[in-house]
XYZ file of C-alpha atoms in Angstrom:
699
model
C 21.792 -4.256 -20.594
C 23.850 -1.575 -18.937
C 26.239 -2.394 -16.160
C 26.500 -0.056 -13.212
C 30.032 0.620 -12.074
C 30.391 1.738 -8.492
C 33.582 3.349 -7.304
C 35.085 1.757 -4.205
C 34.255 4.720 -2.013
C 30.628 4.430 -3.020
C 30.217 0.969 -1.554
C 29.898 2.404 1.924
C 26.251 2.957 2.823
C 25.380 6.608 2.702
C 23.976 8.137 5.835
C 23.849 11.276 7.913
C 27.270 12.688 8.638
C 28.404 15.885 10.270
C 27.885 19.003 8.306
C 30.484 19.473 5.692
C 29.389 17.863 2.472
C 26.415 16.693 0.510
C 24.102 19.029 2.383
C 24.127 16.840 5.471
C 23.628 18.526 8.774
C 24.367 17.153 12.171
C 22.872 18.217 15.464
C 19.869 17.144 17.471
C 16.238 17.602 16.630
C 16.042 20.527 19.019
C 19.307 22.291 18.374
C 18.876 25.685 20.139
C 20.408 27.531 17.162
C 17.981 25.834 14.798
C 15.034 26.651 17.074
C 16.021 30.313 17.212
C 16.362 30.463 13.418
C 13.016 28.681 12.949
C 11.022 30.805 15.405
C 10.622 33.847 13.082
C 9.448 31.499 10.314
C 6.889 30.021 12.707
C 5.560 33.523 13.434
C 5.360 34.334 9.700
C 3.324 31.186 9.161
C 0.559 32.669 11.356
C -0.527 34.528 8.218
C -4.084 33.243 7.526
C -3.192 32.821 3.831
C -0.599 30.251 4.923
C -2.676 28.670 7.697
C -5.654 28.021 5.435
C -3.603 25.320 3.683
C -4.007 23.268 6.872
C -7.773 23.267 7.611
C -7.407 21.898 11.144
C -4.854 24.451 12.293
C -6.723 27.237 10.483
C -9.746 26.461 12.677
C -7.478 26.594 15.748
C -6.161 29.988 14.665
C -9.689 31.322 14.094
C -10.602 29.999 17.559
C -7.562 31.750 19.018
C -8.667 35.039 17.474
C -12.194 34.599 18.861
C -10.999 33.834 22.394
C -8.643 36.824 22.200
C -11.583 39.095 21.343
C -13.702 37.728 24.216
C -10.758 37.945 26.630
C -10.314 41.608 25.684
C -14.025 42.209 26.325
C -13.584 40.748 29.801
C -9.988 41.616 30.764
C -10.434 40.450 34.349
C -11.216 36.860 33.301
C -7.986 35.007 34.140
C -9.389 31.724 32.802
C -10.205 33.311 29.424
C -6.701 34.716 29.076
C -5.160 31.352 30.009
C -7.218 29.506 27.370
C -6.358 32.174 24.781
C -2.639 31.972 25.521
C -2.559 28.164 25.194
C -4.579 28.207 21.983
C -2.074 30.621 20.425
C 0.742 28.410 21.710
C -0.951 25.396 20.072
C -0.961 27.232 16.736
C 2.612 28.413 17.217
C 3.860 24.924 18.174
C 2.307 23.501 15.013
C 4.036 26.134 12.899
C 7.294 25.601 14.772
C 7.202 21.857 13.997
C 6.976 22.655 10.280
C 9.531 25.467 10.537
C 12.051 23.207 12.319
C 11.633 20.566 9.609
C 12.113 23.217 6.933
C 14.937 24.819 8.920
C 16.954 21.614 8.838
C 16.495 21.641 5.077
C 17.547 25.284 4.838
C 20.718 24.486 6.764
C 21.432 21.797 4.173
C 20.620 24.277 1.399
C 23.181 26.734 2.802
C 25.830 24.029 2.510
C 24.757 23.298 -1.063
C 24.886 26.979 -1.990
C 28.567 26.974 -1.083
C 29.040 24.532 -3.949
C 27.106 26.771 -6.305
C 29.099 29.712 -7.562
C 28.973 32.016 -10.533
C 31.467 30.333 -12.835
C 32.933 31.477 -16.118
C 32.534 28.851 -18.843
C 34.743 28.250 -21.869
C 32.059 27.797 -24.524
C 33.082 26.178 -27.814
C 32.199 28.287 -30.876
C 33.388 26.431 -33.952
C 37.187 26.115 -33.830
C 37.457 28.780 -31.109
C 36.444 29.218 -27.492
C 34.795 32.161 -25.759
C 34.487 32.916 -22.055
C 30.905 33.499 -20.941
C 29.165 33.560 -17.526
C 27.778 30.169 -16.563
C 24.299 31.701 -16.299
C 24.301 32.360 -20.058
C 24.753 28.705 -21.025
C 21.908 27.013 -22.838
C 20.999 23.396 -23.511
C 23.251 21.956 -26.203
C 26.213 24.310 -25.595
C 29.646 22.685 -25.532
C 32.058 23.796 -22.804
C 35.683 22.872 -22.156
C 36.786 21.976 -18.617
C 40.378 21.327 -17.598
C 42.146 20.533 -14.331
C 41.140 23.073 -11.670
C 37.949 24.206 -13.472
C 34.527 24.109 -11.847
C 32.000 22.487 -14.176
C 29.529 25.313 -14.986
C 26.374 23.225 -15.447
C 24.887 19.739 -15.612
C 25.775 17.853 -18.770
C 27.297 14.834 -20.490
C 30.963 14.351 -21.336
C 31.212 14.094 -25.134
C 34.996 14.105 -25.406
C 37.834 13.024 -23.116
C 38.126 11.503 -19.653
C 38.804 13.235 -16.345
C 38.949 12.753 -12.598
C 36.201 14.800 -10.915
C 35.773 15.890 -7.291
C 32.063 15.520 -6.398
C 32.440 15.991 -2.644
C 30.388 19.211 -2.726
C 27.400 17.165 -3.922
C 27.829 13.684 -2.472
C 29.942 14.354 0.614
C 32.444 11.717 -0.566
C 36.066 12.863 -0.724
C 37.387 10.285 -3.213
C 37.354 11.513 -6.839
C 35.397 9.695 -9.562
C 36.117 9.115 -13.232
C 33.880 10.698 -15.863
C 34.366 9.845 -19.539
C 32.627 10.176 -22.877
C 30.397 7.323 -24.010
C 29.018 4.579 -21.799
C 27.144 5.087 -18.554
C 29.631 7.296 -16.671
C 29.384 10.383 -18.823
C 27.123 12.590 -16.685
C 28.648 15.478 -14.731
C 27.034 17.832 -12.234
C 27.392 21.599 -12.145
C 29.429 22.806 -9.180
C 31.796 19.828 -9.175
C 35.498 20.300 -9.893
C 37.757 18.738 -12.532
C 40.949 17.449 -10.912
C 42.862 16.187 -13.930
C 42.870 16.004 -17.725
C 40.511 17.730 -20.146
C 36.863 17.068 -21.056
C 34.272 18.637 -23.312
C 30.793 18.767 -21.773
C 27.455 19.195 -23.556
C 25.099 21.181 -21.306
C 21.784 19.363 -20.688
C 19.949 21.701 -18.277
C 18.942 25.347 -18.212
C 20.483 27.753 -15.663
C 18.510 27.560 -12.432
C 17.399 23.986 -13.122
C 20.620 22.140 -12.285
C 20.739 19.346 -9.714
C 22.099 21.723 -7.086
C 19.216 24.138 -7.760
C 16.701 21.308 -7.556
C 18.249 19.995 -4.341
C 18.163 23.463 -2.786
C 14.472 23.856 -3.690
C 13.742 20.375 -2.421
C 15.413 20.652 0.977
C 13.996 24.150 1.541
C 10.515 22.798 0.890
C 9.836 25.228 -1.956
C 9.333 22.426 -4.444
C 7.405 20.138 -2.089
C 3.867 19.353 -3.147
C 1.382 17.407 -1.072
C 1.228 13.760 -2.026
C -2.052 11.984 -2.882
C -2.144 10.203 0.508
C -1.409 13.484 2.281
C -4.198 15.227 0.361
C -6.602 12.378 1.207
C -5.662 12.582 4.892
C -6.143 16.358 4.832
C -9.637 15.825 3.429
C -10.374 13.312 6.217
C -9.110 15.724 8.889
C -11.109 18.582 7.371
C -14.220 16.378 7.378
C -13.718 15.464 11.041
C -13.209 19.142 11.833
C -16.491 20.066 10.125
C -18.309 17.268 12.003
C -16.993 18.430 15.386
C -17.649 22.065 14.475
C -21.297 21.245 13.788
C -21.456 19.221 16.998
C -20.114 22.104 19.086
C -22.365 24.668 17.365
C -25.469 22.566 18.016
C -24.353 21.879 21.591
C -24.967 25.460 22.741
C -28.768 25.442 22.151
C -29.054 22.196 24.160
C -26.866 23.664 26.885
C -28.994 26.823 27.014
C -32.176 24.731 27.203
C -30.657 22.760 30.080
C -29.753 25.982 31.887
C -26.015 25.459 31.435
C -25.154 27.885 28.641
C -21.437 27.838 27.914
C -19.166 30.774 27.184
C -17.657 31.149 23.730
C -14.232 30.550 25.243
C -15.281 27.152 26.629
C -16.928 26.154 23.323
C -13.782 27.057 21.382
C -11.673 25.084 23.869
C -13.973 22.084 23.413
C -13.751 22.331 19.610
C -9.952 22.611 19.585
C -9.602 19.619 21.910
C -11.962 17.420 19.905
C -10.659 18.070 16.384
C -7.488 16.110 15.407
C -5.075 18.988 16.100
C -2.114 16.716 16.858
C -1.851 15.120 13.417
C -3.045 18.361 11.780
C -0.085 20.156 13.376
C 2.475 17.487 12.471
C 1.300 16.343 9.034
C 3.407 18.779 7.036
C 6.476 18.194 9.237
C 6.206 14.424 8.672
C 6.256 14.902 4.889
C 9.162 17.357 4.954
C 11.149 15.093 7.301
C 10.602 12.117 4.972
C 12.084 14.045 2.054
C 14.867 15.240 4.361
C 15.822 11.643 5.212
C 16.205 10.918 1.507
C 18.390 13.990 0.977
C 20.584 12.928 3.921
C 21.207 9.716 2.004
C 22.046 11.692 -1.149
C 18.845 10.779 -2.989
C 17.122 13.516 -4.988
C 13.394 12.833 -5.258
C 11.602 14.701 -8.025
C 8.261 14.457 -6.172
C 6.765 13.416 -2.863
C 4.561 11.033 -4.829
C 7.663 8.948 -5.621
C 8.608 8.735 -1.924
C 5.105 7.624 -1.052
C 5.054 5.116 -3.898
C 8.310 3.660 -2.547
C 6.458 2.852 0.661
C 3.830 0.893 -1.268
C 6.199 -0.935 -3.636
C 5.446 -4.638 -3.970
C 7.961 -5.593 -6.698
C 11.644 -4.622 -6.707
C 13.752 -5.003 -9.867
C 17.490 -5.097 -9.174
C 20.527 -5.324 -11.422
C 22.723 -8.294 -10.632
C 26.077 -6.685 -11.350
C 27.085 -4.069 -8.784
C 23.858 -4.466 -6.823
C 23.538 -8.094 -5.770
C 27.106 -9.038 -6.656
C 30.345 -7.085 -6.293
C 30.414 -6.645 -10.060
C 34.078 -7.416 -10.665
C 34.235 -10.979 -11.942
C 37.572 -12.595 -11.214
C 39.255 -15.664 -12.670
C 39.012 -18.420 -10.045
C 40.426 -21.559 -11.738
C 41.542 -23.136 -15.013
C 39.670 -26.302 -16.058
C 41.429 -28.083 -18.953
C 39.689 -30.584 -21.242
C 40.942 -34.170 -21.357
C 44.426 -34.442 -22.839
C 45.468 -30.891 -21.885
C 47.346 -29.938 -18.723
C 46.277 -27.074 -16.484
C 49.664 -25.401 -17.060
C 49.174 -25.462 -20.850
C 45.724 -23.952 -20.450
C 47.004 -21.267 -18.038
C 49.813 -20.323 -20.443
C 47.414 -19.942 -23.396
C 44.830 -18.090 -21.265
C 47.414 -15.604 -20.029
C 48.772 -15.069 -23.528
C 45.295 -14.420 -24.956
C 44.492 -11.956 -22.144
C 47.465 -9.625 -22.564
C 45.423 -7.360 -24.876
C 42.262 -7.629 -22.744
C 42.145 -4.540 -20.524
C 38.875 -5.522 -18.826
C 39.001 -6.456 -15.100
C 38.236 -10.047 -16.097
C 41.156 -10.136 -18.550
C 43.548 -8.677 -15.978
C 42.447 -11.281 -13.418
C 43.276 -14.138 -15.850
C 46.847 -12.839 -16.194
C 47.225 -12.541 -12.416
C 45.765 -16.012 -11.707
C 48.122 -17.670 -14.201
C 51.037 -15.907 -12.531
C 50.011 -16.764 -8.950
C 48.807 -20.347 -9.452
C 51.238 -21.652 -12.051
C 54.289 -19.440 -11.609
C 53.967 -17.953 -15.087
C 55.796 -14.658 -15.369
C 53.439 -11.783 -16.200
C 54.262 -10.958 -19.798
C 53.624 -7.708 -21.660
C 52.565 -7.015 -25.215
C 55.857 -5.323 -26.063
C 57.820 -8.492 -25.332
C 56.198 -10.472 -28.171
C 57.861 -9.261 -31.370
C 55.681 -9.501 -34.462
C 52.565 -10.392 -32.480
C 49.172 -9.363 -33.849
C 46.852 -8.543 -30.982
C 43.120 -9.141 -31.081
C 41.456 -6.778 -28.611
C 38.223 -7.726 -26.867
C 35.087 -6.090 -28.348
C 31.424 -6.418 -27.526
C 30.827 -7.691 -31.064
C 33.430 -10.487 -31.219
C 33.351 -11.207 -27.463
C 36.888 -12.606 -27.776
C 40.462 -11.473 -27.262
C 43.717 -13.117 -28.294
C 46.986 -12.980 -30.179
C 48.573 -14.387 -33.347
C 52.275 -15.080 -32.737
C 54.939 -17.603 -33.785
C 52.549 -19.477 -36.052
C 49.971 -19.887 -33.284
C 46.584 -18.280 -32.838
C 45.187 -18.151 -29.307
C 41.659 -17.009 -28.469
C 39.757 -16.607 -25.212
C 36.134 -15.468 -24.842
C 32.447 -16.322 -24.619
C 31.571 -19.974 -25.226
C 29.522 -19.416 -28.377
C 32.089 -17.094 -29.962
C 35.070 -19.395 -29.358
C 33.204 -22.521 -30.497
C 32.218 -20.719 -33.719
C 35.847 -19.618 -34.226
C 37.122 -23.193 -33.833
C 34.506 -24.663 -36.151
C 35.193 -22.025 -38.832
C 38.729 -23.412 -38.951
C 37.571 -27.004 -39.181
C 38.737 -27.683 -35.652
C 37.315 -29.852 -32.934
C 35.559 -29.097 -29.675
C 36.332 -31.615 -26.936
C 33.400 -33.652 -25.681
C 33.862 -32.512 -22.090
C 34.073 -28.765 -22.939
C 30.299 -28.387 -22.786
C 30.171 -30.341 -19.540
C 32.730 -27.985 -17.963
C 30.919 -24.828 -19.101
C 27.592 -26.172 -17.810
C 29.134 -27.009 -14.452
C 30.535 -23.478 -14.094
C 27.248 -21.874 -15.160
C 25.243 -23.980 -12.712
C 27.620 -22.871 -9.939
C 26.836 -19.238 -10.753
C 30.097 -18.555 -12.547
C 30.884 -17.359 -16.055
C 32.789 -19.750 -18.364
C 35.381 -18.450 -20.841
C 36.620 -20.901 -23.439
C 40.296 -20.891 -24.463
C 41.205 -22.198 -27.940
C 44.430 -22.669 -29.881
C 45.172 -23.038 -33.592
C 48.628 -24.326 -34.573
C 50.133 -26.948 -36.880
C 47.886 -29.593 -35.292
C 44.709 -27.615 -36.156
C 42.200 -25.615 -34.102
C 40.969 -27.027 -30.789
C 39.542 -26.034 -27.404
C 42.067 -26.264 -24.547
C 39.740 -25.703 -21.630
C 37.662 -23.257 -19.641
C 38.454 -20.314 -17.367
C 36.046 -20.038 -14.426
C 35.063 -16.415 -13.657
C 33.305 -15.796 -10.348
C 31.074 -12.859 -9.416
C 30.786 -12.798 -5.634
C 27.427 -12.087 -3.982
C 27.725 -9.189 -1.523
C 27.684 -9.984 2.181
C 24.291 -9.683 3.828
C 22.255 -9.658 0.611
C 20.331 -12.828 1.511
C 19.335 -11.269 4.840
C 18.258 -8.041 3.107
C 16.084 -9.970 0.661
C 14.602 -11.958 3.529
C 13.682 -8.632 5.157
C 12.043 -7.469 1.930
C 10.102 -10.739 1.760
C 8.774 -10.115 5.276
C 7.770 -6.641 4.072
C 5.697 -8.313 1.356
C 8.021 -7.198 -1.455
C 8.895 -9.558 -4.297
C 12.467 -9.206 -5.580
C 13.456 -9.847 -9.200
C 17.095 -9.952 -10.315
C 17.771 -8.629 -13.828
C 20.877 -9.807 -15.643
C 22.326 -10.263 -19.086
C 23.797 -13.617 -18.044
C 22.548 -16.921 -19.410
C 19.676 -18.623 -17.527
C 21.911 -21.204 -15.795
C 24.236 -18.564 -14.343
C 21.305 -16.321 -13.426
C 19.537 -19.189 -11.627
C 22.619 -20.036 -9.554
C 23.212 -16.401 -8.495
C 19.500 -15.942 -7.733
C 19.505 -19.000 -5.451
C 22.686 -17.903 -3.665
C 21.418 -14.343 -3.144
C 17.918 -15.430 -2.136
C 15.887 -13.367 -4.630
C 12.366 -14.502 -5.485
C 12.760 -14.529 -9.276
C 15.163 -13.560 -12.050
C 15.118 -12.319 -15.628
C 18.074 -13.656 -17.639
C 19.489 -12.333 -20.919
C 17.393 -9.232 -20.329
C 16.910 -6.614 -23.036
C 15.320 -3.157 -22.556
C 12.129 -4.566 -24.105
C 12.158 -7.473 -21.639
C 12.421 -5.099 -18.683
C 9.548 -2.964 -19.960
C 7.376 -6.027 -20.502
C 8.100 -7.307 -16.991
C 7.221 -3.966 -15.382
C 3.975 -3.715 -17.347
C 2.987 -7.278 -16.363
C 3.540 -6.495 -12.688
C 1.613 -3.225 -12.915
C -1.239 -4.923 -14.739
C -1.627 -7.086 -11.628
C -2.110 -3.975 -9.486
C 1.444 -3.883 -8.115
C 3.769 -0.910 -7.717
C 7.218 -1.498 -9.212
C 10.617 0.018 -8.344
C 13.848 -0.361 -10.302
C 17.310 1.130 -10.721
C 19.178 1.979 -13.908
C 21.914 4.152 -15.322
C 22.025 3.774 -19.109
C 20.067 5.235 -21.987
C 18.654 1.771 -22.619
C 17.274 1.788 -19.051
C 15.341 5.042 -19.601
C 12.073 3.493 -20.931
C 11.866 1.084 -17.982
C 12.748 3.825 -15.465
C 9.963 5.990 -16.876
C 7.484 3.100 -16.743
C 8.341 2.071 -13.160
C 6.414 3.666 -10.292
C 9.734 4.354 -8.553
C 12.618 4.775 -10.996
C 15.979 5.446 -9.328
C 18.610 6.692 -11.784
C 22.300 6.680 -10.930
C 24.013 10.082 -10.918
C 26.878 8.540 -12.904
C 24.395 7.520 -15.586
C 23.278 9.252 -18.738
C 21.061 12.335 -18.825
C 18.339 10.249 -20.488
C 18.244 7.896 -17.498
C 18.160 10.768 -14.979
C 15.365 12.530 -16.846
C 13.325 9.306 -17.059
C 13.562 8.386 -13.362
C 11.705 10.133 -10.548
C 14.659 9.810 -8.163
C 18.400 10.273 -8.638
C 20.946 8.610 -6.363
C 23.884 11.005 -6.151
C 26.110 8.270 -4.702
C 25.313 5.952 -7.645
C 24.966 3.040 -5.231
C 22.406 0.613 -6.704
C 21.667 -1.016 -3.331
C 20.276 2.360 -2.190
C 16.921 1.286 -3.648
C 16.383 -0.975 -0.639
C 16.926 1.991 1.720
C 14.560 4.142 -0.350
C 11.792 1.558 0.044
C 12.382 1.489 3.808
C 12.258 5.311 4.017
C 9.009 5.343 2.033
C 7.461 2.769 4.339
C 8.705 4.655 7.393
C 7.015 7.813 6.090
C 3.672 6.040 5.642
C 3.923 4.276 9.016
C 4.808 7.511 10.844
C 1.849 9.293 9.319
C -0.508 6.411 10.145
C 0.816 5.978 13.692
C 0.468 9.655 14.599
C -2.985 9.828 13.001
C -4.054 6.875 15.160
C -2.572 8.529 18.252
C -4.220 11.872 17.489
C -7.717 10.478 17.018
C -7.407 8.166 20.041
C -6.359 10.900 22.479
C -9.454 12.940 21.586
C -11.469 10.346 23.525
C -9.687 11.172 26.775
C -10.142 14.906 26.214
C -13.867 14.244 25.733
C -13.996 12.605 29.191
C -12.179 15.625 30.642
C -14.270 18.454 29.150
C -17.872 17.238 28.699
C -18.454 16.220 32.369
C -16.872 19.500 33.467
C -19.264 21.502 31.279
C -22.502 19.892 32.483
C -21.771 18.303 35.878
C -23.367 21.245 37.691
C -26.705 20.830 35.860
C -26.544 17.047 35.566
C -24.760 15.699 38.667
C -24.951 12.190 37.245
C -22.340 13.169 34.660
C -19.837 13.429 37.488
C -19.447 9.651 37.229
C -17.753 10.274 33.860
C -15.124 12.360 35.641
C -13.027 9.204 35.941
C -9.824 11.229 36.251
C -11.149 12.972 39.360
C -10.344 16.442 38.011
C -10.523 19.146 40.676
C -12.862 21.661 39.014
C -14.624 22.374 35.681
C -12.249 25.223 34.850
C -9.194 23.144 35.727
C -10.477 20.231 33.607
C -10.981 22.398 30.511
C -7.684 24.264 30.895
C -5.796 20.995 31.560
C -7.150 19.495 28.342
C -6.163 22.598 26.329
C -2.647 22.666 27.830
C -2.161 18.945 27.175
C -3.403 19.459 23.610
C -0.637 22.034 23.044
C 2.178 20.216 24.838
C 1.576 16.866 23.121
C 2.418 18.530 19.791
C 5.822 19.549 21.163
C 6.352 16.066 22.623
C 5.664 14.392 19.273
C 7.793 16.686 17.084
C 10.953 14.506 17.533
C 8.963 11.419 16.516
C 7.530 13.224 13.474
C 10.993 14.356 12.349
C 12.848 11.151 13.142
C 10.083 8.820 12.001
C 8.564 5.736 13.596
C 11.057 2.887 13.512
C 10.194 0.492 10.711
C 10.220 -3.277 11.238
C 9.547 -5.700 8.380
C 6.226 -7.450 9.035
C 2.905 -8.222 7.373
C 0.268 -5.496 6.989
C -2.201 -7.016 9.480
C 0.522 -7.503 12.095
C 1.697 -3.930 11.548
C -1.869 -2.673 11.998
C -2.239 -4.591 15.273
C 1.107 -3.233 16.465
C 0.212 0.382 15.653
C -3.199 0.055 17.283
C -1.582 -1.500 20.340
C 1.168 1.111 20.716
C -0.255 4.321 19.263
C -3.975 3.600 19.582
C -3.753 2.417 23.191
C -1.053 4.994 23.903
C -3.294 7.703 22.461
C -6.019 6.670 24.904
C -3.867 6.328 28.020
C -1.405 9.247 27.628
C -4.046 12.025 27.825
C -5.603 10.544 30.993
C -2.189 10.587 32.680
C -1.096 13.929 31.208
C -4.327 15.790 31.904
C -4.417 14.482 35.485
C -0.836 15.653 36.146
C -1.592 19.109 34.704
C -4.801 19.269 36.760
C -2.842 18.503 39.957
C -0.476 21.354 39.155
C -3.335 23.738 38.303
C -5.154 22.850 41.520
C -2.394 24.731 43.318
C -3.626 27.927 41.609
C -6.105 29.615 43.999
C -8.597 30.728 41.368
C -8.991 27.237 39.875
C -9.700 25.202 43.035
């Protein structure tokens, strides 16, 4: 299993910051400069070929054209012109909501374009190099990058190690290390090499780099409607057709009753009854959801993935670097019977001098701090033969002065001792079990000298669970999401960490095949699964998961397999992604509820006004006490336009998400947005009517 390494600067949660990096843009939702820049786009969206993509608002635009024609035929009709003006404003406000959402993305795209420049690449051609424009690079080309060079395209480091400045992409100022092999080999075009020399194999075509994809994403060019959005559009179109038929058939009945209505009044009735509010804001909600992901440096390949994140019911999380800090440190030396702690510390330190892993370094430091042992160096031991730690042997050590010292995984050290006919103390297993059950990692230390091979004791390595993880998992549980920790540790260690962190389940000694099997089992039960990964061996599972978040530091295979890429390479970001997905779904549902509910109030405003003269009994339905039929109709149309403007901040910011069960969330939304959708129009229409009653012609 791959281990995700997170640089210290990446531990800080990503979030919106002032403009200056990572495409993040500050400013309020109604920044005057942004409104001015978005207004021409809103006017361009009045093109019927664009409007037809939103059936509800297309009907409003057609109605606006009709009322304009009838107003021109009767230029002295002040009421007709007023209705026409507010219908056009309704259409314009809807377009402005979408244009503002896109405008925020375009502002981010402008920042990203600053990071994208036409670079000259040093392409490797056999033993030589040639300078070519970055746009001419193709997949598989090898390019050389040295200190001061801008990396010309996305790729993998195949030779060397270098410090890279990725602030243009991630917004983080601290440099990161990129090296060949392992899971930190991927580099992004537009980033800058600060030191050393690397050879990069290009993995993307010009115009398809991460910067290009981010620019397309935040500008909305690459945004496609999600399945839920398409389904909601179909529902809104169906409601529009139903109300259109109702209004069309209303005129014959009105004529029969002697109360024939003008075309302007019928159009006003239709526009007020169809769900214009959610129809106007639907696209802005989707764009804003993607925008929130980009602000957190997450590149989503499709809106479907964002939506799926909101419906996730199983979350697979790496232990190392996600649930725990990832840097295991030596905590104590536990000698077997007959051996002193000082003897064990001396042997452990000696065997760790050639171990350059963080764990090996921590053993040397602990021996120095706890037992006063001077930190020795390899060069001091003349004639020593060093045994470096490898993934195959899982041991490190040294042969010096007739002694052989080894430190490593329990199974490896026990096998080494037994091969030499040595003995393993009876309490060695007891000590390793105790450490494992406590959530630590045991490392055995053994010595072979004139007295034979034997185990001296155990080094206790601790991996600390991050602060607040138990609370986060409790939140996810309230959201109805089951959490599964994936680790390569043994079952005892995995169980202890899982209990301390508060996850629902764990998968120990996990292989790529194990992860795939787990995801398929969950999906077979009708659940949506999300997971993170960064290595080539994670790619199959990332591709299988409904939401696969690949780390930007990971391999190209992992990034191609996932449907999201976290540019900060922070594995805990998956929890934020799920919350953003849920917020998107809740915002859409809440505003749909509000939109449909406020149509009821508009019905009580317009219908009595249309027929009260012929049927005086209908005046009892005028529960708002509106001053006149014309004022009632115009008030409803004005409210219908203004409520779109009032709800734009909510559509862009999103409804605040609180972890709770689905039925409780439904009751809450019905209580706030359903009841609010009923009450707000009664209050709003009445206030507008009071203002309009001051106009002489409408009294």
